[in-house]
Short mmCIF file of C-alpha atoms in Angstrom, two decimals:
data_model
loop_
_atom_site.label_atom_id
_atom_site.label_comp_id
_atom_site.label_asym_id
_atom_site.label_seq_id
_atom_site.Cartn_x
_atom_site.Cartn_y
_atom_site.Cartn_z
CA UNK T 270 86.41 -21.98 42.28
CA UNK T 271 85.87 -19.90 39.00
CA UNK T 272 83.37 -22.17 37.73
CA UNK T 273 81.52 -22.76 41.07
CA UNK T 274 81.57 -18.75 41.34
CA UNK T 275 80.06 -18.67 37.78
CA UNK T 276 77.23 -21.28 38.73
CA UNK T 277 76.28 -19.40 42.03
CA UNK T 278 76.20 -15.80 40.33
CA UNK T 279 73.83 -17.31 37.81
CA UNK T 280 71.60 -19.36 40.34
CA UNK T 281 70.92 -15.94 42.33
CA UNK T 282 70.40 -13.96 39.30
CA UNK T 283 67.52 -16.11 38.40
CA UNK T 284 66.32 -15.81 41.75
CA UNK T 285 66.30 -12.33 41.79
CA UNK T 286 64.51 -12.17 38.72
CA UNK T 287 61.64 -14.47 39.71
CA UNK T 288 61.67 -12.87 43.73
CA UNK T 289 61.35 -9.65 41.45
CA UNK T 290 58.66 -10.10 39.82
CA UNK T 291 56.49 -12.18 42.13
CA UNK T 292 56.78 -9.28 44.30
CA UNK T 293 55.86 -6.48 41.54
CA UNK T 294 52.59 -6.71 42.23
CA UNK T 295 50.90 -8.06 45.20
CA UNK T 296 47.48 -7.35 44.47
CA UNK T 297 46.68 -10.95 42.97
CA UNK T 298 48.12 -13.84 41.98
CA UNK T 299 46.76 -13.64 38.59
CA UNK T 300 48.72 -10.38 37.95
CA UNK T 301 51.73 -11.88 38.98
CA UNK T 302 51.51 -14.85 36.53
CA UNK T 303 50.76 -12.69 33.85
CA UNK T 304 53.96 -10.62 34.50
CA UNK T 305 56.21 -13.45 34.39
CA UNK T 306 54.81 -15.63 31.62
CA UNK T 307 53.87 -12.24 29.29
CA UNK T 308 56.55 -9.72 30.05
CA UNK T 309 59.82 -12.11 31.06
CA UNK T 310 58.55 -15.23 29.01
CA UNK T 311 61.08 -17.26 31.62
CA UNK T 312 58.29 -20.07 32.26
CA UNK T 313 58.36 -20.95 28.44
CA UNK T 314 61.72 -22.80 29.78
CA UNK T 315 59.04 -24.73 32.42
CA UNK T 316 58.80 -28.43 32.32
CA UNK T 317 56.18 -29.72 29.47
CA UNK T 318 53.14 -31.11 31.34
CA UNK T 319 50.46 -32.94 29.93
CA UNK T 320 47.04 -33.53 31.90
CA UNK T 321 44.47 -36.07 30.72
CA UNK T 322 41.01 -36.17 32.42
CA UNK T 323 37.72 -34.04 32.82
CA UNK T 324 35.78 -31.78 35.19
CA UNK T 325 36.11 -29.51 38.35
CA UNK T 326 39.29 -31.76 39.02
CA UNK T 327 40.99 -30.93 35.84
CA UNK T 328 39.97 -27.21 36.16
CA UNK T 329 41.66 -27.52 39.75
CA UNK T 330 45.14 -29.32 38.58
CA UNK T 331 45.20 -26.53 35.12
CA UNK T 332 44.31 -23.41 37.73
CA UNK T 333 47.79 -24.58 40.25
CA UNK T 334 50.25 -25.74 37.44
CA UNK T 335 50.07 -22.56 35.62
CA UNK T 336 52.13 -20.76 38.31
CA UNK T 337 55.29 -22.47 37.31
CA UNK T 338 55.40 -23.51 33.61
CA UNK T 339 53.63 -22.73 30.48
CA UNK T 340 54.05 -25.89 28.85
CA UNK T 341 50.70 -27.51 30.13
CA UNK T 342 48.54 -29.61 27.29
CA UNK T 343 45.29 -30.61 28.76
CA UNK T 344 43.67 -33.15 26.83
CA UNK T 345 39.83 -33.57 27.40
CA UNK T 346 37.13 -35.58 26.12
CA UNK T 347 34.74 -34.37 23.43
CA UNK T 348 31.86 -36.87 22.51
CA UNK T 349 28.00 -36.97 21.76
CA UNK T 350 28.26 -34.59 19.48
CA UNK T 351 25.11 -32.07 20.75
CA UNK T 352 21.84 -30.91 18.52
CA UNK T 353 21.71 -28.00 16.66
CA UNK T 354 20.94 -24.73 18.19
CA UNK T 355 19.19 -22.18 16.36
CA UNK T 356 20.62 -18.54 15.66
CA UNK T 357 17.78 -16.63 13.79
CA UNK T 358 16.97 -18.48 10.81
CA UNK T 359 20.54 -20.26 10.87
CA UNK T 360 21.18 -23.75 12.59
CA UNK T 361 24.67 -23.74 14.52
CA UNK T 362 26.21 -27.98 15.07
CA UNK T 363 27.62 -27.31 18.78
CA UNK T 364 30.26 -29.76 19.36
CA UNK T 365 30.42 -30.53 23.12
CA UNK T 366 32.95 -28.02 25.10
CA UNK T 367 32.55 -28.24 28.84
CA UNK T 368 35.25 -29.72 30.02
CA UNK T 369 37.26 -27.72 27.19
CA UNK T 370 35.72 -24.40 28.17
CA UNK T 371 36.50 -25.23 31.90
CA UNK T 372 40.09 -25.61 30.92
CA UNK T 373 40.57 -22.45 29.24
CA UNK T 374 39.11 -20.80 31.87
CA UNK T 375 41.53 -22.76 34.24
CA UNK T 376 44.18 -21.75 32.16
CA UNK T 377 43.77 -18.21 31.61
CA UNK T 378 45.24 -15.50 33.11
CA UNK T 379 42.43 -13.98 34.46
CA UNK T 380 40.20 -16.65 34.88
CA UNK T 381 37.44 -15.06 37.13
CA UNK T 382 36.32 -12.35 33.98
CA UNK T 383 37.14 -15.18 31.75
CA UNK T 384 34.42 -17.93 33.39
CA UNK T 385 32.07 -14.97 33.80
CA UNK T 386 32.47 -14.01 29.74
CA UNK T 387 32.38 -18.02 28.61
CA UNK T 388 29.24 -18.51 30.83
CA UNK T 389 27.31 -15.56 29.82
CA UNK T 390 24.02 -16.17 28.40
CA UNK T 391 22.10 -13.84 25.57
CA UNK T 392 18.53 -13.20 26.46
CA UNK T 393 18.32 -11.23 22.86
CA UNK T 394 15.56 -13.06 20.83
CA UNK T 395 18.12 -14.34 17.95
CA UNK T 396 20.78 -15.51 20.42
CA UNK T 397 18.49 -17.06 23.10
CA UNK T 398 19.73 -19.83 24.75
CA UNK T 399 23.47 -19.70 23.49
CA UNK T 400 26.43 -18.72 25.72
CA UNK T 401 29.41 -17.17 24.52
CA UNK T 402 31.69 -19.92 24.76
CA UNK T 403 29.74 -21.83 22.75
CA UNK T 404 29.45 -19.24 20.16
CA UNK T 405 33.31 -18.38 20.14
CA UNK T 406 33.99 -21.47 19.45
CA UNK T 407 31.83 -22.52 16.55
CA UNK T 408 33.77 -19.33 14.79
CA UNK T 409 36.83 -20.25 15.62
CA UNK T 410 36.35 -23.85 13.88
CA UNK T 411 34.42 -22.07 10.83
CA UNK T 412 37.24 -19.44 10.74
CA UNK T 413 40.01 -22.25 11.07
CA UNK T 414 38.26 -25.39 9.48
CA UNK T 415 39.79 -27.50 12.32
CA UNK T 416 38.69 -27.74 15.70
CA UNK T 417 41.67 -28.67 17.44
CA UNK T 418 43.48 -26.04 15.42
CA UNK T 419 40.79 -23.48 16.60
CA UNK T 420 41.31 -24.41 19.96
CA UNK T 421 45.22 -23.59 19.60
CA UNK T 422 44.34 -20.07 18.59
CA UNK T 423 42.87 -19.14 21.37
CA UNK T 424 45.68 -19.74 23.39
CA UNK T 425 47.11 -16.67 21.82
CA UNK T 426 43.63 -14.66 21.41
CA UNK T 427 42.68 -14.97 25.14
CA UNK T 428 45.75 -14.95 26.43
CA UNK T 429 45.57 -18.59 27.88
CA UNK T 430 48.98 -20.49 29.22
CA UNK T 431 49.52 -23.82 27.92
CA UNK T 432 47.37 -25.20 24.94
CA UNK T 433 43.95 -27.55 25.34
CA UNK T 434 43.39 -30.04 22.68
CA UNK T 435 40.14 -32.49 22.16
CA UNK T 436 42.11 -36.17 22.50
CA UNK T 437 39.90 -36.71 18.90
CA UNK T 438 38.17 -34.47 16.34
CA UNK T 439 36.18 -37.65 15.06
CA UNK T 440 32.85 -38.09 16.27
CA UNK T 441 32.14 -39.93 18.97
CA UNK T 442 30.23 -42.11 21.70
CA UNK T 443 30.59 -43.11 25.29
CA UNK T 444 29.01 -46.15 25.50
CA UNK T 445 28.57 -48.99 29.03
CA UNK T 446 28.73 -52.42 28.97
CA UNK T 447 26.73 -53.02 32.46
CA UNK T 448 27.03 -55.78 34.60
CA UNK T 449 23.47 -57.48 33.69
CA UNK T 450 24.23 -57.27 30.03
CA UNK T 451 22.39 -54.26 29.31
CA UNK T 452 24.14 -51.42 26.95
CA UNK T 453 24.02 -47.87 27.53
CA UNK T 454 24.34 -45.91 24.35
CA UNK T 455 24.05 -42.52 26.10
CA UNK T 456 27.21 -40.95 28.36
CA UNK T 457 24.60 -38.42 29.85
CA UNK T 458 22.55 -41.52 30.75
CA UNK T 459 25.17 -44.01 32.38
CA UNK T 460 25.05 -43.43 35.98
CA UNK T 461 21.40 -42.73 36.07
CA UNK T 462 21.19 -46.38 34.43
CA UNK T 463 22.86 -47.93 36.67
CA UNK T 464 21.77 -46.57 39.77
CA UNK T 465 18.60 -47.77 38.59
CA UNK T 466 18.67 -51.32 37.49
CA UNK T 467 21.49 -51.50 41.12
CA UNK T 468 23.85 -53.11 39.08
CA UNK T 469 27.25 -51.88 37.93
CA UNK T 470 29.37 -50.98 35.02
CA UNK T 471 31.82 -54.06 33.36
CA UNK T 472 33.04 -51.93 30.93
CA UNK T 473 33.07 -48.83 28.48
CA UNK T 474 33.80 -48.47 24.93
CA UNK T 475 33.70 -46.06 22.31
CA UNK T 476 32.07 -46.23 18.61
CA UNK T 477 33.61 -46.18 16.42
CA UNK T 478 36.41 -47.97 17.82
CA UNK T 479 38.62 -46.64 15.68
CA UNK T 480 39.01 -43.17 16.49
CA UNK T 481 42.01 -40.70 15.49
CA UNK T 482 43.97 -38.80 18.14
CA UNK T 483 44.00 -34.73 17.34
CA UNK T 484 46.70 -33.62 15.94
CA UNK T 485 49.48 -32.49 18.55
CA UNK T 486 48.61 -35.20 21.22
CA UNK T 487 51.03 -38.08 20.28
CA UNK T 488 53.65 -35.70 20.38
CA UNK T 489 52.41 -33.41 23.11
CA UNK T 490 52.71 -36.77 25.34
CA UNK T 491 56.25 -38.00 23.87
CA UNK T 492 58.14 -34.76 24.62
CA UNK T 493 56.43 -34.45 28.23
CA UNK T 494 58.73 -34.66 30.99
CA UNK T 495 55.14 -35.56 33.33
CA UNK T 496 52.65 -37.27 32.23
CA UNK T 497 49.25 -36.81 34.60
CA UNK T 498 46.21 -39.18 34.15
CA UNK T 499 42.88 -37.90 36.30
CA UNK T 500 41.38 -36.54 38.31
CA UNK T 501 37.89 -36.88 36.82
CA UNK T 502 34.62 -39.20 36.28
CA UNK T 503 36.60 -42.77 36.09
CA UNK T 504 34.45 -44.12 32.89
CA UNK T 505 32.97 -41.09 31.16
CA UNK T 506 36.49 -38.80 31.29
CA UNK T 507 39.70 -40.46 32.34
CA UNK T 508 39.45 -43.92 30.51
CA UNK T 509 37.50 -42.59 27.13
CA UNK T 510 40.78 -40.74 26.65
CA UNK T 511 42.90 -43.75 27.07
CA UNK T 512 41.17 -45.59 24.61
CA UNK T 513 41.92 -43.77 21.57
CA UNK T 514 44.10 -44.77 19.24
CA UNK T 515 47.61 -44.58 20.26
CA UNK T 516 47.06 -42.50 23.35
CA UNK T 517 47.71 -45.48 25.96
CA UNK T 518 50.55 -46.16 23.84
CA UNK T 519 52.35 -42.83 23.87
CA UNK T 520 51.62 -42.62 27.06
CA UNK T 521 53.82 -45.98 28.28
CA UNK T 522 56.41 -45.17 26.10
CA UNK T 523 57.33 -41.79 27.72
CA UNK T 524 60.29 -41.41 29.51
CA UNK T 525 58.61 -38.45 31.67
CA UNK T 526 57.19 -38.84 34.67
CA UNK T 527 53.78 -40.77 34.93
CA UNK T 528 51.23 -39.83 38.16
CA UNK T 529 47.52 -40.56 38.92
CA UNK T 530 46.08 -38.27 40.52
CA UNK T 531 42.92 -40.39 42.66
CA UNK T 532 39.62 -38.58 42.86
CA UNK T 533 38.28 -37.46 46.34
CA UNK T 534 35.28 -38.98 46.47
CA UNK T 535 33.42 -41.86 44.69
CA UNK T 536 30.67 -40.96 41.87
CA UNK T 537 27.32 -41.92 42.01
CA UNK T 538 26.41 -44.47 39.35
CA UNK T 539 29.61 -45.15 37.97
CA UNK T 540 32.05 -46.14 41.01
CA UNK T 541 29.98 -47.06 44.26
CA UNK T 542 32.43 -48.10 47.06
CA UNK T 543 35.38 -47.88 44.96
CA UNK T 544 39.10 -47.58 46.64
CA UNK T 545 42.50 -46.13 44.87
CA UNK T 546 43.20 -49.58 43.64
CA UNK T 547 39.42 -50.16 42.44
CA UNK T 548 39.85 -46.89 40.26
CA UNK T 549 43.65 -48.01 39.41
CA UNK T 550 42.51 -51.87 38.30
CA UNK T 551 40.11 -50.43 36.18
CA UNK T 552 42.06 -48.32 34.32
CA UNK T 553 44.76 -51.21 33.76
CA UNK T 554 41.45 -53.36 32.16
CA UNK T 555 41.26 -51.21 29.71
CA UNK T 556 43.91 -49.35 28.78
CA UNK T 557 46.80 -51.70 30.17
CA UNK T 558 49.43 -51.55 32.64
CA UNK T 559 52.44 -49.30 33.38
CA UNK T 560 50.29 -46.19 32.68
CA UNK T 561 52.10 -44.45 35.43
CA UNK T 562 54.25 -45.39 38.48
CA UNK T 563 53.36 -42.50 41.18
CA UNK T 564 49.40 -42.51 42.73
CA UNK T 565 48.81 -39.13 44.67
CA UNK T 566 46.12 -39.85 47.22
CA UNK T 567 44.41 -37.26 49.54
CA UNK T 568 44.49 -38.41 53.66
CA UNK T 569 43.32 -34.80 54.46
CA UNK T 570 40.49 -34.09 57.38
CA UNK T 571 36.82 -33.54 55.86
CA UNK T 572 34.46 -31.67 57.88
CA UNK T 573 31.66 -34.29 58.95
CA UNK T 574 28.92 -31.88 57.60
CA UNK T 575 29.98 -31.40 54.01
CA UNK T 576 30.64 -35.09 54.04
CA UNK T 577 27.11 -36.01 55.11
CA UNK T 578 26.22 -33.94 52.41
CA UNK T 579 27.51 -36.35 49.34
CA UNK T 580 26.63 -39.57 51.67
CA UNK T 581 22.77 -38.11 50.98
CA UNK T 582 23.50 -38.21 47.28
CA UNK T 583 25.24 -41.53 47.53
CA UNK T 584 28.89 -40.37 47.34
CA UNK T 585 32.09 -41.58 50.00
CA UNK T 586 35.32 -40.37 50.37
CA UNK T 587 37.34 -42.61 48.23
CA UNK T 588 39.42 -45.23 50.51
CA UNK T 589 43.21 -45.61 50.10
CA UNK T 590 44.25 -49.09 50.44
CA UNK T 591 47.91 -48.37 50.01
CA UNK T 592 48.87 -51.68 50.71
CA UNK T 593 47.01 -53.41 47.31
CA UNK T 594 48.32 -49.75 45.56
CA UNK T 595 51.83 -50.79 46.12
CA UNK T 596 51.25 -54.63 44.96
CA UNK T 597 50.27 -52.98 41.76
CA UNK T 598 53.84 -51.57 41.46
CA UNK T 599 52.54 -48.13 41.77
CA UNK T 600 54.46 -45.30 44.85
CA UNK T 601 51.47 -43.84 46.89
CA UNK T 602 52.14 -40.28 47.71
CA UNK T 603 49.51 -39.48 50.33
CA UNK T 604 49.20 -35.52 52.17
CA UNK T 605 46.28 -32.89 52.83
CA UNK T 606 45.53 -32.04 48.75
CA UNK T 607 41.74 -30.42 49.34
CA UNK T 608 39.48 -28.01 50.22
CA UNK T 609 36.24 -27.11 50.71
CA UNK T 610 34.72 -24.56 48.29
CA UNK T 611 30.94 -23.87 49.30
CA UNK T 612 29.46 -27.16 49.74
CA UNK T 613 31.53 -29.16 47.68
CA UNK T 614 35.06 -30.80 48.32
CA UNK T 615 37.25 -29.91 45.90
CA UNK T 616 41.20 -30.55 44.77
CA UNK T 617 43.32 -27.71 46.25
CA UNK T 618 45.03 -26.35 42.85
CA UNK T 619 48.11 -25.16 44.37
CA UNK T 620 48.93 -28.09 46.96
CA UNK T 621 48.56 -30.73 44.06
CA UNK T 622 50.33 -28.71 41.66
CA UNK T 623 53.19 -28.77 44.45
CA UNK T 624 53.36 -32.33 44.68
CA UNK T 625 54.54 -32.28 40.75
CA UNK T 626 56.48 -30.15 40.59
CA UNK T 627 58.95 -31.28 43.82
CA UNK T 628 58.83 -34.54 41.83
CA UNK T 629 59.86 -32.81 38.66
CA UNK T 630 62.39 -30.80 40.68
CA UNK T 631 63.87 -34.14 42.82
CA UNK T 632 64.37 -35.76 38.98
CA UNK T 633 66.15 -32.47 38.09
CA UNK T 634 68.41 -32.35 41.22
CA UNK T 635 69.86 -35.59 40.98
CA UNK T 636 69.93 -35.96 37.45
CA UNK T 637 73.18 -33.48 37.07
CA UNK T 638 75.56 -32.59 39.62
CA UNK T 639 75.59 -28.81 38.88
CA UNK T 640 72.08 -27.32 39.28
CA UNK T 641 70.84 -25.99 35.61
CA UNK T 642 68.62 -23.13 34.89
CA UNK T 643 65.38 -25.52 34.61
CA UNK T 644 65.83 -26.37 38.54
CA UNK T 645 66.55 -22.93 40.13
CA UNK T 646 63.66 -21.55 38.21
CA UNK T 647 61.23 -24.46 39.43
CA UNK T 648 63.17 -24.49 42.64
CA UNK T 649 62.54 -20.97 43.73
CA UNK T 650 59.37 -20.52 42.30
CA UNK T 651 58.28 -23.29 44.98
CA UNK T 652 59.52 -21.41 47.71
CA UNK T 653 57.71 -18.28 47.01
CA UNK T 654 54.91 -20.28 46.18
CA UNK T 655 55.49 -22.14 49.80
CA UNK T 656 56.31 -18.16 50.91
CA UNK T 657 53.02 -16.90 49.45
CA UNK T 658 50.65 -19.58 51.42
CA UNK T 659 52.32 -19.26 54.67
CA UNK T 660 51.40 -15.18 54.45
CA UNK T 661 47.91 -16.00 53.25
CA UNK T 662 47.30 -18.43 56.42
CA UNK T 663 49.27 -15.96 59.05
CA UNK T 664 47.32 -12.93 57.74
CA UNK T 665 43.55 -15.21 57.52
CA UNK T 666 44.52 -15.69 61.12
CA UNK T 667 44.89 -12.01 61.92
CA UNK T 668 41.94 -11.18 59.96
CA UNK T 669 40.05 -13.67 61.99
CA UNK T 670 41.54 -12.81 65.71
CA UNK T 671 40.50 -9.10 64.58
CA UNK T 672 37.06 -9.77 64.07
CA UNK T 673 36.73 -11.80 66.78
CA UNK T 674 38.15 -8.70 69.18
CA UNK T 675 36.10 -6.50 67.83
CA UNK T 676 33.07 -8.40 69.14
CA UNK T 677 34.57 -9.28 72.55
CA UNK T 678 35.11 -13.24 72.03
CA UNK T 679 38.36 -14.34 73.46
CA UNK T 680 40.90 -16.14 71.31
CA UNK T 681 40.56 -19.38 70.55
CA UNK T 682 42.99 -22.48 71.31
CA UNK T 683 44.89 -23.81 68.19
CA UNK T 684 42.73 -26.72 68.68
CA UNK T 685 39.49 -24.58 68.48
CA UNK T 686 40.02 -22.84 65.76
CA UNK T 687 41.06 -26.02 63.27
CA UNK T 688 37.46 -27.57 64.57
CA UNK T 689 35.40 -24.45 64.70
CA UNK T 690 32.79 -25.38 62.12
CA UNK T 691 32.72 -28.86 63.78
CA UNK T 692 32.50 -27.68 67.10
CA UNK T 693 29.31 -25.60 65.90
CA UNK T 694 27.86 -28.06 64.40
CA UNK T 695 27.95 -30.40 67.61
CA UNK T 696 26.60 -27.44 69.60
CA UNK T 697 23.52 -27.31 67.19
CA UNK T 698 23.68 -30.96 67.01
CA UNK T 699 22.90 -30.70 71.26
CA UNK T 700 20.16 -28.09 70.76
CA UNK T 701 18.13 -29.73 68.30
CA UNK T 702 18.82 -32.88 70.59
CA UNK T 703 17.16 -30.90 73.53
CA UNK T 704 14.58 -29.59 71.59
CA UNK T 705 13.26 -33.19 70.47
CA UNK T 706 13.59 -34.76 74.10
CA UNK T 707 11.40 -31.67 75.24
CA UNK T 708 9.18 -32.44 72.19
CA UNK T 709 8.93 -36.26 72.57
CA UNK T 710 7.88 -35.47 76.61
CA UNK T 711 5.42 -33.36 75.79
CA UNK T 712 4.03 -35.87 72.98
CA UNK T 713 4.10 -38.69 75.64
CA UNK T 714 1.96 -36.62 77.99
CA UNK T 715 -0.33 -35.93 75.55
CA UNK T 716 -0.49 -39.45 74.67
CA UNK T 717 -0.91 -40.59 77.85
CA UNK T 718 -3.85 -38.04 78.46
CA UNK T 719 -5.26 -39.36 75.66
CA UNK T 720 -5.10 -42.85 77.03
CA UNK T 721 -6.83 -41.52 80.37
CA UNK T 722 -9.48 -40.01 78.85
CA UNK T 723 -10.12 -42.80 76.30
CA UNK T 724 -9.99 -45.00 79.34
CA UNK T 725 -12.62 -43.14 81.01
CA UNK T 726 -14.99 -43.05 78.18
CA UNK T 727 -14.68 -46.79 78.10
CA UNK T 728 -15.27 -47.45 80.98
CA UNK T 729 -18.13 -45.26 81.80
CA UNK T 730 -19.83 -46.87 78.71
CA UNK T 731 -19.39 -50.37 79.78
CA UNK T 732 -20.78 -49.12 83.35
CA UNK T 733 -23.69 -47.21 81.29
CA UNK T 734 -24.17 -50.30 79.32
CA UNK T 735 -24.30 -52.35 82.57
CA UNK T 736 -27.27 -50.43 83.60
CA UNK T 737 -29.27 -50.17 81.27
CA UNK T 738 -28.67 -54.19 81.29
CA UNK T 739 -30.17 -54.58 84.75
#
């Protein structure tokens, strides 16, 4: 009884302290992170997370994982080294940082002023052209002599959680091995290639073959107690990573937890039609197998209208075949993990970032009988994130039932409101219907008094004709 007591006055301690300070300040949730990673430093005892892939979807997982650990390493792909950019009468080498300046901004504290200060662009005659970010970071390697080491800095400089590291400070191409035989030399170039010559890609390499991980990776992956591979462009983020030295390696030697996390929807140029297991296989081709045993696969609803939108561009929701998923001796964990931002759909960063950290928390619970300090922090810090979402949905729904009082519309049924933008559309769908019938009668009439009157004339000539005959 004395030791259970002991365990239960420490369990609610640490859930007073995290309830505490997730409710200092309610004003955003970026204030609240910095409170408990800055001033408390209790997430430094967060599970060590490593993320390997590239783009919006990498920003997305970085921006939701933050809330409950600080141990994140994001690992992105830096190749095609870019040409010089002049700076007055100097010449500054800019090493390729998107996907690395999208992950700091992911991972800062503050990440709204932070993409707004990366992304800002000098009109000033001797800066033209550059952007801060890219700046920054040039004097950061000249200051530190090592990129990757430059990059660790700024963790500290710019207040950033976690740490992102280039998977190679060697330079580097992305090169395709198309179907037809052709080569494409050129990452920027790929998809455009082979949308082009309708063929597809058999395979990506990079030159020199040889690369060197950055320091920090090997070990960044061996210590990680989840491993996450994706989301991101298939062949020009994901599997570019994999193929450096000793990365795919690492990576099935780990005794953490290993999950793919599927893209939403296919990529133009690069993987046409593709399924889960399309995107799974080709990962296994070239990196090899037992890269991870969990797949997390969005089944969510996608409004028809943003959808049409990629089909235009030559994009598709990404099919889960569970069934040839599971024959590759990989779990499928399937649920509602986007949203739409604007016209695009994007990864929901706090629904995914859920979905590891239950399965972090699950190998935590049954791993020791007596709950330790890793699980009641991870534990509660899902239910107040679970808390947090439930108030921001209840009090969306006031906001909206408000405004829709205020201009005299009757509430809507559950159903209604879920389908609102769809319902719309099929309203304006019925209109423009209407408005082309109407259209198409009045062309017909027209055509047909056309017809009359061309009828007419002919015949009138052949009678004129007939005349003058006799």
């Amino acid at each position: 009884m004395f030791v259970a007591g002991l365990i239960n006055i420490q369990k609610r301690s640490l859930e007073i302290v995290i309830e505490a300070n997730s409710n200092s300040d309610k004003k955003s949730d970026e204030v609240n992170i910095q409170t408990l990673v800055s001033k408390k430093n209790i997430y430094q005892k967060g599970p060590k997370i490593v993320v390997i892939g590239g783009g919006a979807g990498l920003a997305s997982m970085l921006a939701g994982l933050k809330k409950y650990t600080s141990n994140i390493t994001a690992i992105v792909t830096v190749s095609s080294y870019g040409a010089p950019k002049s700076m007055g009468e100097q010449e500054l080498e800019l090493i390729p940082i998107e996907d690395i300046k999208q992950s700091l901004i992911a991972l800062s504290l503050k990440d709204y002023e932070m993409s707004k200060l990366m992304d800002y662009k000098f009109e000033e005659k001797q800066l033209k052209g550059l952007t801060f970010g890219e700046i920054y970071l040039a004097a950061m390697q000249n200051m530190h002599g090592e990129f990757a080491s430059s990059i660790g800095k700024s963790s500290d400089i710019l207040s950033i959680v976690g740490t992102v590291l280039p998977v190679t400070l060697d330079e580097m191409k992305i090169c395709a091995e198309l179907k037809n035989g052709i080569v494409v030399e050129e990452r920027s170039k790929i998809s455009e290639i082979v949308s082009d010559k309708v063929t597809e890609i058999n395979r990506v390499y990079i030159t020199p073959s040889n690369c060197r991980t950055a320091p920090g990776i090997v070990e960044a992956i061996a210590e990680a107690d989840c491993i996450i591979i994706g989301p991101g462009s298939l062949y020009t983020n994901v599997i570019p990573n994999l193929l450096i030295k000793n990365v795919a390696r690492a990576i099935k030697d780990s005794k953490g937890h290993k999950v793919y996390v599927s893209n939403l929807m296919t990529e133009p140029g690069q993987t046409d039609d593709y399924t889960v297991s399309d995107h799974i296989k080709a990962i296994t081709e070239h990196a090899g197998e037992d890269l991870f045993t969990y797949c997390v696969c969005d089944n969510g609803e996608v409004v028809p209208e943003i959808l049409r939108r990629y089909n235009l561009e030559g994009a598709n929701l990404v099919d889960i075949d569970k069934e040839k998923i599971k024959e590759m001796g990989v779990s499928v964990i399937k649920g509602s993990y986007a949203k739409i931002e604007g016209e695009h759909i994007r990864h929901d960063s706090d629904e995914i970032a859920k979905v590891i950290i239950e399965l972090i928390v699950n190998e935590l619970k049954f791993k020791d009988i007596k709950p330790d300090e890793q699980f009641v922090l991870l534990n509660t810090k899902l239910k107040q994130e679970n808390k947090r979402t439930k108030r921001k949905r209840r009090i969306g729904r006031r906001a909206q039932e408000t405004v829709k009082k205020e201009k005299g519309l009757r509430r809507n049924s559950k159903f209604a409101s879920k389908y609102e933008e769809r319902i719309q559309s099929i309203k304006d769908s019925e209109k423009t219907r209407d408005m082309n019938i109407k259209v198409h009668e009045e062309a017909k009439k027209l055509i047909e008094d056309a017809e009359k009157k061309e009828k007419e004339r002919f015949l009138k000539e052949t009678y004129d004709k007939k005349e003058d005959a006799e």
